[in-house]
Amino acid sequence: MAKILRLRVFAGPNGSGKSTMYTQVRETLVNGHPVGMGVYVNPDEIARALKEDGALDFGRYGVVANETELSRFARRSGLLDGDEAILWFQTGQQWSTNVFRLRRQVRADQFAQLIAQFLVDKLIVERKKLSFETVFSHSSKLAVMDKARKNGYKVYLYFVATESPLMNVDRVKTRVKQGGHDVPAEKIVERYWRSLKQLVPALDLCYHAFLFDNSGEEPVMFAEMKVGDGGQQWSWDLQQMPYWFIRFYLLAKGDPQLVDVARKAMRLKG
């Protein structure tokens, strides 16, 4: 019996609660069994390893890689924008057997993003179950989901956001005080809007999606979508449905039935 390939994407703006969501899903039992997360790729964890150890062993992800392979991927990824980016990429790394070593700590975050996407791409090619975390602010993540789907994967999306980017800015500040990584406020705000604008194309690529609002003390799941014989099948909690979903999915999609759902949700909000 052929194994079922699954890609799980944990997405949402910085500070929305993606890592917490991942932990909760990983600890969930379905029919008495844990959810199969596969190999987990988190650019924040990669950045932390590069900053603390100055190196990353690809063996921890169950893959074999080298400088030539990473360079080929980087050139076609769209993540190296301009001559300066190409220069820091070419001069900022060195390798030993299956281990990437960082020459300049200042580029840890940029290399982490590139390596994370490289790992996801490689794991899909090698047909391994995997999960990854993303702020969803770049169209390359849609390309990853599409590639996985075309390669026989069932794509699962766990999307979490808040009602305001200012809430995300405050939560990142709190995270920094607790020892977490920082993100400039202007980047958080910019990524917030770009992330929400990805919802329409992203949900068209999913087999199963779960939507959460984390504006309160605890995240609330307000919608679930699963593809069946008749296409997308939705279940909603209209009373819990946030404005960001109404605006960036229900109305942006342009489907009359979804516009009707939006009207019902707005009426409940008064």
Tab-separated table of C-alpha atoms in Angstrom:
chain	number	residue	atom	x	y	z
A	1	MET	CA	0.000	0.000	0.000
A	2	ALA	CA	1.450	3.368	-1.046
A	3	LYS	CA	2.132	5.734	1.823
A	4	ILE	CA	0.107	8.940	2.017
A	5	LEU	CA	2.355	11.962	1.591
A	6	ARG	CA	1.384	14.980	3.673
A	7	LEU	CA	2.744	18.503	3.788
A	8	ARG	CA	1.647	20.561	6.797
A	9	VAL	CA	2.094	24.323	6.570
A	10	PHE	CA	1.900	26.462	9.720
A	11	ALA	CA	1.412	29.985	8.449
A	12	GLY	CA	0.613	33.468	9.654
A	13	PRO	CA	2.159	36.858	10.412
A	14	ASN	CA	5.037	37.254	12.875
A	15	GLY	CA	3.817	36.992	16.452
A	16	SER	CA	0.516	35.290	15.610
A	17	GLY	CA	1.331	32.044	17.440
A	18	LYS	CA	2.509	29.626	14.739
A	19	SER	CA	5.013	27.783	16.917
A	20	THR	CA	2.429	27.347	19.666
A	21	MET	CA	-0.011	26.041	17.063
A	22	TYR	CA	2.560	23.539	15.812
A	23	THR	CA	3.120	22.238	19.349
A	24	GLN	CA	-0.615	21.853	19.951
A	25	VAL	CA	-1.160	19.954	16.697
A	26	ARG	CA	1.856	17.734	17.319
A	27	GLU	CA	0.449	16.755	20.722
A	28	THR	CA	-3.060	16.082	19.371
A	29	LEU	CA	-4.262	12.480	19.141
A	30	VAL	CA	-6.407	11.423	16.174
A	31	ASN	CA	-8.058	8.019	16.657
A	32	GLY	CA	-5.611	7.415	19.484
A	33	HIS	CA	-2.527	8.223	17.404
A	34	PRO	CA	-0.382	11.384	17.231
A	35	VAL	CA	-0.602	13.530	14.121
A	36	GLY	CA	2.183	12.593	11.703
A	37	MET	CA	4.248	15.758	11.373
A	38	GLY	CA	7.187	14.276	9.480
A	39	VAL	CA	10.379	16.340	9.275
A	40	TYR	CA	9.847	19.791	10.795
A	41	VAL	CA	11.512	22.804	9.148
A	42	ASN	CA	11.427	26.100	11.052
A	43	PRO	CA	13.571	29.009	9.782
A	44	ASP	CA	13.702	30.501	13.294
A	45	GLU	CA	15.268	27.304	14.648
A	46	ILE	CA	17.755	27.256	11.778
A	47	ALA	CA	18.669	30.898	12.469
A	48	ARG	CA	19.154	30.107	16.154
A	49	ALA	CA	21.492	27.210	15.309
A	50	LEU	CA	23.520	29.420	12.969
A	51	LYS	CA	23.797	32.180	15.585
A	52	GLU	CA	24.654	29.882	18.491
A	53	ASP	CA	26.792	27.261	16.746
A	54	GLY	CA	27.757	28.966	13.505
A	55	ALA	CA	26.796	25.784	11.671
A	56	LEU	CA	23.944	23.524	10.610
A	57	ASP	CA	24.189	19.755	10.117
A	58	PHE	CA	21.797	18.709	7.356
A	59	GLY	CA	21.812	15.208	8.806
A	60	ARG	CA	19.397	16.368	11.520
A	61	TYR	CA	16.792	16.682	8.740
A	62	GLY	CA	17.597	13.308	7.223
A	63	VAL	CA	19.079	14.717	4.018
A	64	VAL	CA	22.484	14.961	2.363
A	65	ALA	CA	23.442	18.333	0.873
A	66	ASN	CA	26.454	20.249	-0.392
A	67	GLU	CA	27.462	23.749	-1.471
A	68	THR	CA	26.849	23.139	-5.174
A	69	GLU	CA	23.316	21.909	-4.554
A	70	LEU	CA	22.434	24.833	-2.273
A	71	SER	CA	23.905	27.318	-4.763
A	72	ARG	CA	21.868	25.926	-7.646
A	73	PHE	CA	18.711	26.162	-5.582
A	74	ALA	CA	19.511	29.696	-4.415
A	75	ARG	CA	19.960	30.992	-7.954
A	76	ARG	CA	16.536	29.806	-9.044
A	77	SER	CA	14.688	30.494	-5.777
A	78	GLY	CA	14.029	34.198	-6.275
A	79	LEU	CA	15.316	34.877	-2.753
A	80	LEU	CA	18.608	36.442	-3.877
A	81	ASP	CA	17.554	39.885	-5.039
A	82	GLY	CA	20.391	41.812	-6.690
A	83	ASP	CA	24.176	41.687	-6.818
A	84	GLU	CA	24.627	42.418	-3.103
A	85	ALA	CA	22.543	39.394	-2.104
A	86	ILE	CA	24.439	37.157	-4.502
A	87	LEU	CA	27.726	38.426	-3.064
A	88	TRP	CA	26.843	37.761	0.591
A	89	PHE	CA	25.572	34.334	-0.368
A	90	GLN	CA	28.726	33.380	-2.259
A	91	THR	CA	31.171	34.699	0.353
A	92	GLY	CA	29.244	33.962	3.547
A	93	GLN	CA	29.470	30.163	3.707
A	94	GLN	CA	31.836	27.254	3.906
A	95	TRP	CA	31.214	23.521	4.094
A	96	SER	CA	32.488	20.314	5.600
A	97	THR	CA	30.785	16.964	5.017
A	98	ASN	CA	27.019	17.675	5.046
A	99	VAL	CA	27.555	20.638	7.383
A	100	PHE	CA	26.960	24.269	6.427
A	101	ARG	CA	29.150	26.778	8.262
A	102	LEU	CA	28.392	30.478	8.515
A	103	ARG	CA	31.229	32.946	7.957
A	104	ARG	CA	29.371	36.076	9.123
A	105	GLN	CA	26.816	36.065	11.948
A	106	VAL	CA	25.133	39.171	10.532
A	107	ARG	CA	23.724	37.062	7.678
A	108	ALA	CA	22.283	34.284	9.855
A	109	ASP	CA	18.637	35.222	9.283
A	110	GLN	CA	19.011	35.507	5.505
A	111	PHE	CA	20.775	32.170	5.241
A	112	ALA	CA	18.191	30.577	7.551
A	113	GLN	CA	15.328	31.581	5.242
A	114	LEU	CA	17.161	30.276	2.201
A	115	ILE	CA	18.199	27.015	3.857
A	116	ALA	CA	14.672	26.410	5.161
A	117	GLN	CA	13.203	26.725	1.684
A	118	PHE	CA	15.981	24.556	0.257
A	119	LEU	CA	15.219	21.852	2.822
A	120	VAL	CA	11.490	21.908	2.104
A	121	ASP	CA	12.126	21.650	-1.634
A	122	LYS	CA	14.570	18.778	-1.164
A	123	LEU	CA	12.279	16.857	1.186
A	124	ILE	CA	9.433	17.133	-1.331
A	125	VAL	CA	11.665	15.849	-4.131
A	126	GLU	CA	12.679	12.948	-1.875
A	127	ARG	CA	8.976	12.321	-1.088
A	128	LYS	CA	9.175	12.602	2.679
A	129	LYS	CA	6.433	13.744	5.032
A	130	LEU	CA	7.183	17.197	6.347
A	131	SER	CA	5.909	20.283	8.114
A	132	PHE	CA	7.192	23.822	7.904
A	133	GLU	CA	6.521	27.189	9.463
A	134	THR	CA	6.282	30.430	7.502
A	135	VAL	CA	5.131	34.031	7.865
A	136	PHE	CA	3.639	33.512	4.396
A	137	SER	CA	4.795	36.884	3.075
A	138	HIS	CA	6.385	35.635	-0.158
A	139	SER	CA	4.769	33.935	-3.142
A	140	SER	CA	7.514	31.293	-3.123
A	141	LYS	CA	5.579	29.503	-0.362
A	142	LEU	CA	2.609	29.138	-2.702
A	143	ALA	CA	4.959	27.617	-5.266
A	144	VAL	CA	6.119	25.102	-2.648
A	145	MET	CA	2.535	24.105	-1.862
A	146	ASP	CA	1.726	23.777	-5.556
A	147	LYS	CA	4.825	21.670	-6.184
A	148	ALA	CA	3.932	19.366	-3.300
A	149	ARG	CA	0.364	18.968	-4.553
A	150	LYS	CA	1.569	18.125	-8.053
A	151	ASN	CA	3.940	15.552	-6.555
A	152	GLY	CA	1.120	13.673	-4.857
A	153	TYR	CA	1.085	15.355	-1.453
A	154	LYS	CA	-2.031	16.227	0.499
A	155	VAL	CA	-1.436	19.809	1.622
A	156	TYR	CA	-2.670	20.824	5.072
A	157	LEU	CA	-2.737	24.485	6.101
A	158	TYR	CA	-2.921	25.778	9.667
A	159	PHE	CA	-3.306	29.548	9.374
A	160	VAL	CA	-3.366	31.846	12.398
A	161	ALA	CA	-3.602	35.639	12.569
A	162	THR	CA	-4.838	38.482	14.763
A	163	GLU	CA	-7.158	41.422	14.161
A	164	SER	CA	-4.365	44.019	14.015
A	165	PRO	CA	-0.667	44.087	13.091
A	166	LEU	CA	-0.086	46.295	16.148
A	167	MET	CA	-1.122	43.337	18.287
A	168	ASN	CA	1.555	41.273	16.547
A	169	VAL	CA	4.153	43.992	17.176
A	170	ASP	CA	3.340	43.956	20.907
A	171	ARG	CA	3.527	40.162	21.072
A	172	VAL	CA	6.926	40.092	19.398
A	173	LYS	CA	8.147	42.668	21.950
A	174	THR	CA	6.912	40.378	24.732
A	175	ARG	CA	8.639	37.415	23.089
A	176	VAL	CA	11.935	39.329	22.970
A	177	LYS	CA	11.693	40.070	26.707
A	178	GLN	CA	11.318	36.322	27.254
A	179	GLY	CA	14.468	35.578	25.242
A	180	GLY	CA	12.890	35.089	21.820
A	181	HIS	CA	14.032	36.565	18.524
A	182	ASP	CA	13.198	40.106	17.447
A	183	VAL	CA	11.629	41.386	14.224
A	184	PRO	CA	11.529	45.119	13.352
A	185	ALA	CA	8.050	46.598	13.784
A	186	GLU	CA	7.855	47.884	10.212
A	187	LYS	CA	8.596	44.393	8.886
A	188	ILE	CA	5.913	42.864	11.098
A	189	VAL	CA	3.306	45.301	9.774
A	190	GLU	CA	4.355	44.863	6.139
A	191	ARG	CA	4.386	41.067	6.408
A	192	TYR	CA	1.011	41.049	8.168
A	193	TRP	CA	-0.783	42.457	5.129
A	194	ARG	CA	1.191	40.397	2.628
A	195	SER	CA	0.448	37.232	4.585
A	196	LEU	CA	-3.314	37.824	4.604
A	197	LYS	CA	-3.291	38.506	0.872
A	198	GLN	CA	-1.948	34.983	0.319
A	199	LEU	CA	-5.081	33.365	1.771
A	200	VAL	CA	-7.112	33.099	-1.436
A	201	PRO	CA	-4.456	31.364	-3.573
A	202	ALA	CA	-3.204	29.283	-0.632
A	203	LEU	CA	-6.585	27.784	0.191
A	204	ASP	CA	-7.037	26.806	-3.454
A	205	LEU	CA	-3.938	24.611	-3.073
A	206	CYS	CA	-5.051	22.846	0.122
A	207	TYR	CA	-6.653	19.488	0.754
A	208	HIS	CA	-7.479	20.361	4.369
A	209	ALA	CA	-7.235	23.739	6.108
A	210	PHE	CA	-7.789	25.028	9.629
A	211	LEU	CA	-8.227	28.763	10.304
A	212	PHE	CA	-7.552	30.322	13.713
A	213	ASP	CA	-7.904	33.784	15.206
A	214	ASN	CA	-5.497	34.522	18.046
A	215	SER	CA	-6.647	38.011	19.002
A	216	GLY	CA	-7.719	36.888	22.480
A	217	GLU	CA	-6.024	34.976	25.262
A	218	GLU	CA	-6.290	31.659	23.395
A	219	PRO	CA	-6.455	30.855	19.663
A	220	VAL	CA	-9.950	30.061	18.378
A	221	MET	CA	-10.624	27.883	15.346
A	222	PHE	CA	-13.440	29.556	13.410
A	223	ALA	CA	-13.332	27.708	10.073
A	224	GLU	CA	-12.290	24.399	8.545
A	225	MET	CA	-12.125	23.385	4.896
A	226	LYS	CA	-11.677	19.939	3.391
A	227	VAL	CA	-11.791	18.931	-0.251
A	228	GLY	CA	-14.399	16.279	-1.017
A	229	ASP	CA	-16.061	14.850	-4.101
A	230	GLY	CA	-17.928	18.107	-4.637
A	231	GLY	CA	-14.945	20.370	-4.112
A	232	GLN	CA	-14.230	22.481	-1.042
A	233	GLN	CA	-16.462	21.702	1.937
A	234	TRP	CA	-16.506	24.401	4.631
A	235	SER	CA	-17.662	24.499	8.226
A	236	TRP	CA	-17.861	27.864	9.993
A	237	ASP	CA	-18.312	29.415	13.408
A	238	LEU	CA	-19.837	32.690	12.235
A	239	GLN	CA	-19.864	34.249	15.696
A	240	GLN	CA	-16.107	33.738	16.053
A	241	MET	CA	-15.204	34.705	12.482
A	242	PRO	CA	-12.753	37.665	12.488
A	243	TYR	CA	-12.848	40.691	10.218
A	244	TRP	CA	-9.486	39.812	8.647
A	245	PHE	CA	-10.892	36.554	7.265
A	246	ILE	CA	-14.068	38.214	6.053
A	247	ARG	CA	-12.065	40.873	4.203
A	248	PHE	CA	-9.125	38.876	2.889
A	249	TYR	CA	-10.887	35.633	2.024
A	250	LEU	CA	-14.678	35.702	1.890
A	251	LEU	CA	-14.924	39.037	0.072
A	252	ALA	CA	-11.619	38.810	-1.794
A	253	LYS	CA	-12.519	35.417	-3.273
A	254	GLY	CA	-15.445	36.956	-5.163
A	255	ASP	CA	-17.706	33.915	-4.821
A	256	PRO	CA	-21.373	34.939	-4.264
A	257	GLN	CA	-21.896	32.118	-1.756
A	258	LEU	CA	-18.890	33.279	0.278
A	259	VAL	CA	-20.088	36.883	0.117
A	260	ASP	CA	-23.364	35.646	1.612
A	261	VAL	CA	-21.421	33.960	4.439
A	262	ALA	CA	-19.613	37.267	5.013
A	263	ARG	CA	-22.932	39.114	5.279
A	264	LYS	CA	-24.230	36.626	7.841
A	265	ALA	CA	-21.054	36.933	9.913
A	266	MET	CA	-21.221	40.737	9.806
A	267	ARG	CA	-24.864	40.735	10.909
A	268	LEU	CA	-23.937	38.660	13.951
A	269	LYS	CA	-21.283	41.222	14.841
A	270	GLY	CA	-23.930	43.949	14.787
